[in-house]
Short mmCIF file of C-alpha atoms in Angstrom, two decimals:
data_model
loop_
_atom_site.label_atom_id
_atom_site.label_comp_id
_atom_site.label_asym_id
_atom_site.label_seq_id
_atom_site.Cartn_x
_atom_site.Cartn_y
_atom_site.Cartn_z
CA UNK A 1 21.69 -0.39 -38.21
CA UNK A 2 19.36 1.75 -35.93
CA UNK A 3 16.48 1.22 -38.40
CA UNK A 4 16.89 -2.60 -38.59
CA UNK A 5 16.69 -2.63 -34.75
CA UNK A 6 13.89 -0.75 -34.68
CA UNK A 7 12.09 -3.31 -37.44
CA UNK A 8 12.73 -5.66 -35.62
CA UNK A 9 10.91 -4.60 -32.68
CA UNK A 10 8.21 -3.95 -34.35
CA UNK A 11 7.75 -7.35 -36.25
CA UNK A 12 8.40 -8.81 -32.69
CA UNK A 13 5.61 -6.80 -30.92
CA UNK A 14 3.80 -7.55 -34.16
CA UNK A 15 4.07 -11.69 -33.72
CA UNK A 16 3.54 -11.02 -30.44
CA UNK A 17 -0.04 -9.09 -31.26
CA UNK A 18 -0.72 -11.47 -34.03
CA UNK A 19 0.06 -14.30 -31.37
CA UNK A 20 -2.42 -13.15 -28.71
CA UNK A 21 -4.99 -12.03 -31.09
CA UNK A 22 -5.13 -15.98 -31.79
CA UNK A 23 -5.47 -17.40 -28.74
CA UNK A 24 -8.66 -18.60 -27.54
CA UNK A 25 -10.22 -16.92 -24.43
CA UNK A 26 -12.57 -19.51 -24.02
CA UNK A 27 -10.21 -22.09 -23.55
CA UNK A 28 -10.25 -22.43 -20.32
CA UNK A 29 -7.19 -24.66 -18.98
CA UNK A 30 -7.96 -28.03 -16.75
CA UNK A 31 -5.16 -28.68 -14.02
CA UNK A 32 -6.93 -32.42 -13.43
CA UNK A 33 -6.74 -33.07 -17.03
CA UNK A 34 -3.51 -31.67 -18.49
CA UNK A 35 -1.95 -33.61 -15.31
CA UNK A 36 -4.37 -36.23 -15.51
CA UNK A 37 -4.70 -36.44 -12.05
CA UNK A 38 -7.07 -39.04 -10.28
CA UNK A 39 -10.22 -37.93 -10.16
CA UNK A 40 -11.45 -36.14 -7.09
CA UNK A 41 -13.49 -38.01 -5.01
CA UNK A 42 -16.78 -37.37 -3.29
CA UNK A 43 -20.12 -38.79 -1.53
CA UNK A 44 -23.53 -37.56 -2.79
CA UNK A 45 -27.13 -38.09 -2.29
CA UNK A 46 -28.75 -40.00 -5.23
CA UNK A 47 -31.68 -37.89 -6.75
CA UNK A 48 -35.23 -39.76 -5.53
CA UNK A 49 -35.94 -41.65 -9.09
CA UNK A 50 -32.42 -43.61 -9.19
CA UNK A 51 -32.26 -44.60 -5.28
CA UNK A 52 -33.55 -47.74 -5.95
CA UNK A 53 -31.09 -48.93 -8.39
CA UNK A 54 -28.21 -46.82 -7.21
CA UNK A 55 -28.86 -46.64 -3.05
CA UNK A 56 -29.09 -43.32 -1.18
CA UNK A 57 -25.56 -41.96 -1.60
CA UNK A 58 -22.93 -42.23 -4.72
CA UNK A 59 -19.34 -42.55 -3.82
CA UNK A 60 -17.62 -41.97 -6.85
CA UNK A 61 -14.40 -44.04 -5.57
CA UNK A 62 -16.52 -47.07 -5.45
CA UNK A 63 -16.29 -47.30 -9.29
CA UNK A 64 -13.67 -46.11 -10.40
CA UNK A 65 -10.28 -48.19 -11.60
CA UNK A 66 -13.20 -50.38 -13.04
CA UNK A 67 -14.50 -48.62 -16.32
CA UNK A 68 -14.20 -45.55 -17.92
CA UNK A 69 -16.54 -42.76 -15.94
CA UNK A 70 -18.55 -40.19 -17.79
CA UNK A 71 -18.46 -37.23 -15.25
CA UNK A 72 -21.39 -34.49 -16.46
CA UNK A 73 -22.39 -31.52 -14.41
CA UNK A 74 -25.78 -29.64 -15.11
CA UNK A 75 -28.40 -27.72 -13.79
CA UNK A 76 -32.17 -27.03 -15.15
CA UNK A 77 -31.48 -23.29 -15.07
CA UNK A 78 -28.58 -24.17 -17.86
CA UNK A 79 -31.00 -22.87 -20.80
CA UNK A 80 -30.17 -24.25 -23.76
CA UNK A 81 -26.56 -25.76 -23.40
CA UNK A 82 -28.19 -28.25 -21.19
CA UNK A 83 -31.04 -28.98 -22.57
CA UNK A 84 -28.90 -29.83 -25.90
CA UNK A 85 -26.43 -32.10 -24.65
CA UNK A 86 -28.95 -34.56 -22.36
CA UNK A 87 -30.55 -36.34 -25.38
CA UNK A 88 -26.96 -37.03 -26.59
CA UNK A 89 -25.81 -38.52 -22.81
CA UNK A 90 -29.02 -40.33 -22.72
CA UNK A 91 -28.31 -41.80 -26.08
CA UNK A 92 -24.51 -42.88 -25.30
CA UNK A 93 -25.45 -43.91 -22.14
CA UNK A 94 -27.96 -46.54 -23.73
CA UNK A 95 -24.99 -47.75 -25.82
CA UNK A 96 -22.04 -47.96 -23.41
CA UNK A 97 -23.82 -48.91 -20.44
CA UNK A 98 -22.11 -52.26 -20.29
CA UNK A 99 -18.48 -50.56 -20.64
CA UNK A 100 -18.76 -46.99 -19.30
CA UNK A 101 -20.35 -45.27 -16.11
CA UNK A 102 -22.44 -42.55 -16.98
CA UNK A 103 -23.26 -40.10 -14.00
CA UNK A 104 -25.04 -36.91 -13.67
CA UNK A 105 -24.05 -33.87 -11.39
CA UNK A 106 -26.99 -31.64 -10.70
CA UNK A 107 -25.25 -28.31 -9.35
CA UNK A 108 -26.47 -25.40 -7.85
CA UNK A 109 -29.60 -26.13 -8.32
CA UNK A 110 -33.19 -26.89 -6.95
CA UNK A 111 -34.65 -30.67 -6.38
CA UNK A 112 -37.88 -29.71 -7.87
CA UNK A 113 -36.54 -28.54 -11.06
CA UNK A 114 -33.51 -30.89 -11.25
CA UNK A 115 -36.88 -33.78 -11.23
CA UNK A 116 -38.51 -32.49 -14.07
CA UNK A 117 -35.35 -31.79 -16.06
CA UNK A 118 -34.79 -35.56 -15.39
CA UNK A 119 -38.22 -36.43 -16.26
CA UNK A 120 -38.15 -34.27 -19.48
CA UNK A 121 -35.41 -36.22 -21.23
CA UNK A 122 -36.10 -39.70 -19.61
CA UNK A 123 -32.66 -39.95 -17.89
CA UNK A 124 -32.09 -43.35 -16.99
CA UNK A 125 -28.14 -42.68 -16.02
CA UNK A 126 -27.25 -42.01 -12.23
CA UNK A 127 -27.88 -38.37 -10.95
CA UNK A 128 -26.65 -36.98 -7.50
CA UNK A 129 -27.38 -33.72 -6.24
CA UNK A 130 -24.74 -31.05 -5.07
CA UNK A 131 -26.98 -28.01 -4.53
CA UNK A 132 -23.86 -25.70 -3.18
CA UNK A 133 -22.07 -26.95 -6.14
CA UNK A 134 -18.43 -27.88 -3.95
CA UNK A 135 -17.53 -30.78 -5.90
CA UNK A 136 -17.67 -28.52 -8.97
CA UNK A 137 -14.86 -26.38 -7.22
CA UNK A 138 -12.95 -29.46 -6.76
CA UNK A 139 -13.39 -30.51 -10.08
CA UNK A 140 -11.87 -27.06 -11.30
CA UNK A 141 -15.02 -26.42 -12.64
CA UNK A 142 -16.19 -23.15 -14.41
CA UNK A 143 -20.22 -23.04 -15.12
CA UNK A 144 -22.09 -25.84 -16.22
CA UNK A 145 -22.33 -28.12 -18.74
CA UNK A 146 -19.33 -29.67 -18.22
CA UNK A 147 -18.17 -32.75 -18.52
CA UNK A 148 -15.28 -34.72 -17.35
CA UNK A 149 -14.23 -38.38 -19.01
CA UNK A 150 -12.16 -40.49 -16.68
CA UNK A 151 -10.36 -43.47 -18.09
CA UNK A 152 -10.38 -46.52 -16.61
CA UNK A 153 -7.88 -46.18 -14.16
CA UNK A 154 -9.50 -43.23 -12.45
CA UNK A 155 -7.54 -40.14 -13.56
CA UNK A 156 -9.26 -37.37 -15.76
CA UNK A 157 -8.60 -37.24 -19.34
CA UNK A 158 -10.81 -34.67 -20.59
CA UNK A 159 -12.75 -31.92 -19.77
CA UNK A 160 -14.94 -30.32 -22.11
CA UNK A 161 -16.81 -26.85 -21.39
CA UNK A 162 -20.22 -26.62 -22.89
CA UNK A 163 -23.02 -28.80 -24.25
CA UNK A 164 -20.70 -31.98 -25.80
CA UNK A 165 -21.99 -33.63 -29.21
CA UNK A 166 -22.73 -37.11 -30.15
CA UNK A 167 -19.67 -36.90 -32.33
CA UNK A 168 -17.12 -35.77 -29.88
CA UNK A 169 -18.05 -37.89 -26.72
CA UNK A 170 -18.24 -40.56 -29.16
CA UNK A 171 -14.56 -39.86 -29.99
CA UNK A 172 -13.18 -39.50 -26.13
CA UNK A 173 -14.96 -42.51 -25.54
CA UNK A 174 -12.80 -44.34 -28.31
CA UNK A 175 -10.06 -42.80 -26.50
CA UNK A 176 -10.76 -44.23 -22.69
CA UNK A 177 -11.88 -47.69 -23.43
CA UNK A 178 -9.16 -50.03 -23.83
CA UNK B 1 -44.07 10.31 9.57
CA UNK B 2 -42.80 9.83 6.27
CA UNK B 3 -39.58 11.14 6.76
CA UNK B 4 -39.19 8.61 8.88
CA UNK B 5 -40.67 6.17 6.82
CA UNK B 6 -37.85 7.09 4.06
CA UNK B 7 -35.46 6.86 7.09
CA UNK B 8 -36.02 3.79 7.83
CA UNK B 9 -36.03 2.65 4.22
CA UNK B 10 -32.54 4.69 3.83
CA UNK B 11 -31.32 2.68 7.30
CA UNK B 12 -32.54 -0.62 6.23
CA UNK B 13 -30.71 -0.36 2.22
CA UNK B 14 -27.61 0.87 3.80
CA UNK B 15 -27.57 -2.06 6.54
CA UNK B 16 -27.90 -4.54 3.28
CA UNK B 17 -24.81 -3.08 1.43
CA UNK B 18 -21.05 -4.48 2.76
CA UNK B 19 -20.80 -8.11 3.43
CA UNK B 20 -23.35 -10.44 5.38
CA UNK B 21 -22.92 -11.37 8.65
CA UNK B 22 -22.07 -14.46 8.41
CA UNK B 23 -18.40 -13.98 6.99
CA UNK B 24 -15.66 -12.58 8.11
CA UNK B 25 -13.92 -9.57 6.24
CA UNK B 26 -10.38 -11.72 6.26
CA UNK B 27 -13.23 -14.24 4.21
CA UNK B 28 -13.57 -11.04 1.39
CA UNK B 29 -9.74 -9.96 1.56
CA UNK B 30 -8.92 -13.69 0.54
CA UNK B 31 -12.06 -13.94 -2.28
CA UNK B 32 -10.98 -10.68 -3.33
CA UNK B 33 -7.79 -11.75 -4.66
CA UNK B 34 -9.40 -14.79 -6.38
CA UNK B 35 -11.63 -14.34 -10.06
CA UNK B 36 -14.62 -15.96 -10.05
CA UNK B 37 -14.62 -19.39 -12.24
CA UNK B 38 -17.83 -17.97 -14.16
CA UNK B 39 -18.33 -14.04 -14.17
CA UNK B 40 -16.25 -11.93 -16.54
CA UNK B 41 -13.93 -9.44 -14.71
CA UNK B 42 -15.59 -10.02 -11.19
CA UNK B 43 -13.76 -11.32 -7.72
CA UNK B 44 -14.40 -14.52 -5.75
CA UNK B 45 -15.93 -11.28 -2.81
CA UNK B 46 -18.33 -9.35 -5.70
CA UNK B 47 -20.27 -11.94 -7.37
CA UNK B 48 -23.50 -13.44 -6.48
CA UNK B 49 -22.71 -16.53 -8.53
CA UNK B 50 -23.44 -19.84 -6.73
CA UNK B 51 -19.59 -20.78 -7.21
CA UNK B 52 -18.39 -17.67 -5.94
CA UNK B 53 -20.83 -18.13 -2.89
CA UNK B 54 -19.19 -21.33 -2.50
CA UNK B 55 -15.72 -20.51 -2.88
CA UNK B 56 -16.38 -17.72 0.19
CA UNK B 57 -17.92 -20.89 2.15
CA UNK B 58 -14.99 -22.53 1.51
CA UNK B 59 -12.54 -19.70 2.14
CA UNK B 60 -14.39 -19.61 5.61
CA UNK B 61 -14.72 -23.26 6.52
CA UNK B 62 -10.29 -23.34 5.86
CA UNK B 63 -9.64 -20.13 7.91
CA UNK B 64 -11.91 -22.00 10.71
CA UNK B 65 -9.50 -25.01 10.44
CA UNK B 66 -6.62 -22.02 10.72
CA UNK B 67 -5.09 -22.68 7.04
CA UNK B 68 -2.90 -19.94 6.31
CA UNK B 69 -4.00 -17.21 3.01
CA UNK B 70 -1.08 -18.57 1.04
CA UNK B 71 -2.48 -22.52 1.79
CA UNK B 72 -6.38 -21.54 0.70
CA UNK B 73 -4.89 -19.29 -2.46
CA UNK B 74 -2.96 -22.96 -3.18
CA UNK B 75 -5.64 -25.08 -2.69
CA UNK B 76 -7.47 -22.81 -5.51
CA UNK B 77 -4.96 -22.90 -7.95
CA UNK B 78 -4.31 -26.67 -7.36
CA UNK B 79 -7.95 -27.06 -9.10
CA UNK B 80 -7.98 -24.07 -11.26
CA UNK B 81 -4.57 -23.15 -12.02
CA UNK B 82 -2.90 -19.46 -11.76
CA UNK B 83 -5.56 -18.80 -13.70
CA UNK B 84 -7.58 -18.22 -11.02
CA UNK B 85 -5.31 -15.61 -9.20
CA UNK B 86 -6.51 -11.96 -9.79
CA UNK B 87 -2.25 -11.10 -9.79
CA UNK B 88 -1.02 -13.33 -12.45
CA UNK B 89 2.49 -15.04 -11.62
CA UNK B 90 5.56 -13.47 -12.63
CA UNK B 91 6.76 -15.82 -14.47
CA UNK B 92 5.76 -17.99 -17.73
CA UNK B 93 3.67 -16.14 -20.50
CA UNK B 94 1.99 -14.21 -18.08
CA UNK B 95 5.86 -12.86 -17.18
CA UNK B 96 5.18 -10.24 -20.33
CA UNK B 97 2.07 -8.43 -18.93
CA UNK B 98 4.57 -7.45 -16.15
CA UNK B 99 7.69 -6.59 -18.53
CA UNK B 100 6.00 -5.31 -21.59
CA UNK B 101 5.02 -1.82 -19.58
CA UNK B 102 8.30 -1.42 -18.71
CA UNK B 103 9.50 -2.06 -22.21
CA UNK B 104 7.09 0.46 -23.56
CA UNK B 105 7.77 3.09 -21.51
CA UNK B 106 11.17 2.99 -21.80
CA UNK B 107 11.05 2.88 -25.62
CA UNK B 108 8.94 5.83 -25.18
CA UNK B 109 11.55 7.71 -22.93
CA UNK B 110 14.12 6.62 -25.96
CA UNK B 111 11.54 8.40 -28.64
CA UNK B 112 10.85 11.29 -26.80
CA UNK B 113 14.71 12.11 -26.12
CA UNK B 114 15.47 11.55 -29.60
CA UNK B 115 12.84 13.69 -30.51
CA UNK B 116 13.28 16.24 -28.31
CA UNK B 117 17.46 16.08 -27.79
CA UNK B 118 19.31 19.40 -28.39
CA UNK B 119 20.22 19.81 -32.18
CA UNK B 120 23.85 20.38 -32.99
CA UNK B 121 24.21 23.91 -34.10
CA UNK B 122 25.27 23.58 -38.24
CA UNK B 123 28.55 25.08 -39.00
CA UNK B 124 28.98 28.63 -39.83
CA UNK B 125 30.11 28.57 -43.37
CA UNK B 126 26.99 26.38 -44.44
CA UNK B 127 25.00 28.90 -43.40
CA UNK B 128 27.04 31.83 -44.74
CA UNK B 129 26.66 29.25 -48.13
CA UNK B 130 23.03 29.36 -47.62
CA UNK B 131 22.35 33.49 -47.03
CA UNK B 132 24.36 34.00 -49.84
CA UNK B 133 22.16 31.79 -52.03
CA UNK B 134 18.97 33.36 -50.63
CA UNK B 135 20.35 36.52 -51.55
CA UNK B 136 21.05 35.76 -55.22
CA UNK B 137 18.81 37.23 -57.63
CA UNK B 138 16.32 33.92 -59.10
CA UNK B 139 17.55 32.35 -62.53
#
């Protein structure tokens, strides 16, 4: 009887180990998109190149409920996550521009090096600047890239950490357009 | 006039370590108790990250508008979950990293009593039984 107990303490700390070792401690968990919560709001200044299509400031509230909003934070420091994924939002951007909002969050960084990071990759999507990175906290944000997709009612659906593929934006984008 | 050269260089190192002036120490108690979104293992008060710089900006800017520790520590884990909390809730998953010490040290209280406990002495004719065997010449 005594041995059985003790067996099964052991296979329960054992499932337990097994159980832990399996999580993944990189999966970092999104309040605004587990809840899907509306997305937070906030006012920017537009990076110099897109003021003249896009005026001096970006509130995000002015287009949202609309379309679906593609929600990507980066920096030029970001070496190479960023550099990876910015070809890819250029590309989808090109494609979706008549059904989703693409917009760029350059955070924590410099205006000089945000420009030619811009200018590198030919970004023709809207870019703000948030130098002290607050809307990032806001966003529940952990380093950059990330990006948020917001469906078309304006609450967050996803959040994915790191550079995002072709393949996967391409998937929550299936997801948030009607 | 080197010495005080090196005093001066002593004087102006130590006036650069503990916080700058600009924040309060309540600022630090607060970012203390809050991991930073991007460092491994380091406080909201330690890092140099530009989040964590910002998340002491913002700890500031809410004590200034006289929010409350338990009111900026909420408005944290509204965007970041308990996650962000350097004292995980008790309760949840997280509920075992405060109950699984107990558990082990009382199982090892239960091992080292049973180890340890006073043995029963064996009865006397079992061991007359086994002097008298010892004693026997070997087959």
């Amino acid at each position: 009887m005594r041995t059985w107990l003790w067996v099964l303490l052991l296979l329960f700390l054992g499932g337990l180990f097994l159980w832990g070792m399996q999580r993944n401690p990189r999966e970092l968990p999104s309040v605004l998109a587990r809840e899907r919560r509306p997305a937070p709001d906030f006012t920017l200044p537009v990076l110099p190149p897109y003021r003249e299509a896009w005026g001096e400031t970006f509130r995000l509230s002015q287009h949202l409920g609309k379309r679906p909003v593609v929600l990507n934070f980066w920096a030029s420091w970001c070496y190479p996550a960023c550099y990876e994924e910015a070809p890819v939002l250029e590309a989808l951007w090109r494609r979706y521009r008549d059904r989703v909002l693409f917009l760029g969050v350059n955070t924590q960084d410099q205006e000089p090096g945000a420009l030619r990071f811009v200018a590198q990759f030919g970004l023709t999507f809207p870019q703000v600047f948030d130098p002290r990175g607050r809307v990032g906290v806001d966003y529940g944000m952990y380093g950059v890239p990330e990006t948020f997709v917001i469906d078309a009612q304006g609450r967050v659906m996803v959040r994915h950490a790191g550079a995002i593929d072709q393949a996967t934006l391409e998937k929550y984008l299936a997801e948030a357009l009607p | 006039m080197r010495w005080l050269a090196l005093l001066f260089l002593f004087l102006s190192a130590w006036a650069q370590s503990g916080p700058p002036p600009d924040l309060s120490p309540e600022v630090f108690a607060i970012a203390r108790e809050l991991r930073c979104p991007v460092c491994q293992g380091e406080s909201a008060a330690e890092s140099n990250a530009g989040v964590a710089v910002e998340m002491r900006r913002i700890i500031a800017e809410m004590l200034q508008q006289g929010k409350t520790e338990a009111e900026i520590k909420a408005f944290f884990v509204d965007r970041y979950g308990d996650w962000i909390l350097y004292e995980p809730p008790r309760r949840g998953a997280t509920l075992w990293v405060w109950v699984l010490p107990l558990v082990g040290l009382f199982l090892l209280g239960l091992g080292l009593f049973a180890y340890f406990r006073p043995k029963r002495p064996l009865p006397p004719e079992l061991l007359e039984e086994a002097e008298r065997r010892l004693k026997e010449p070997p087959a």
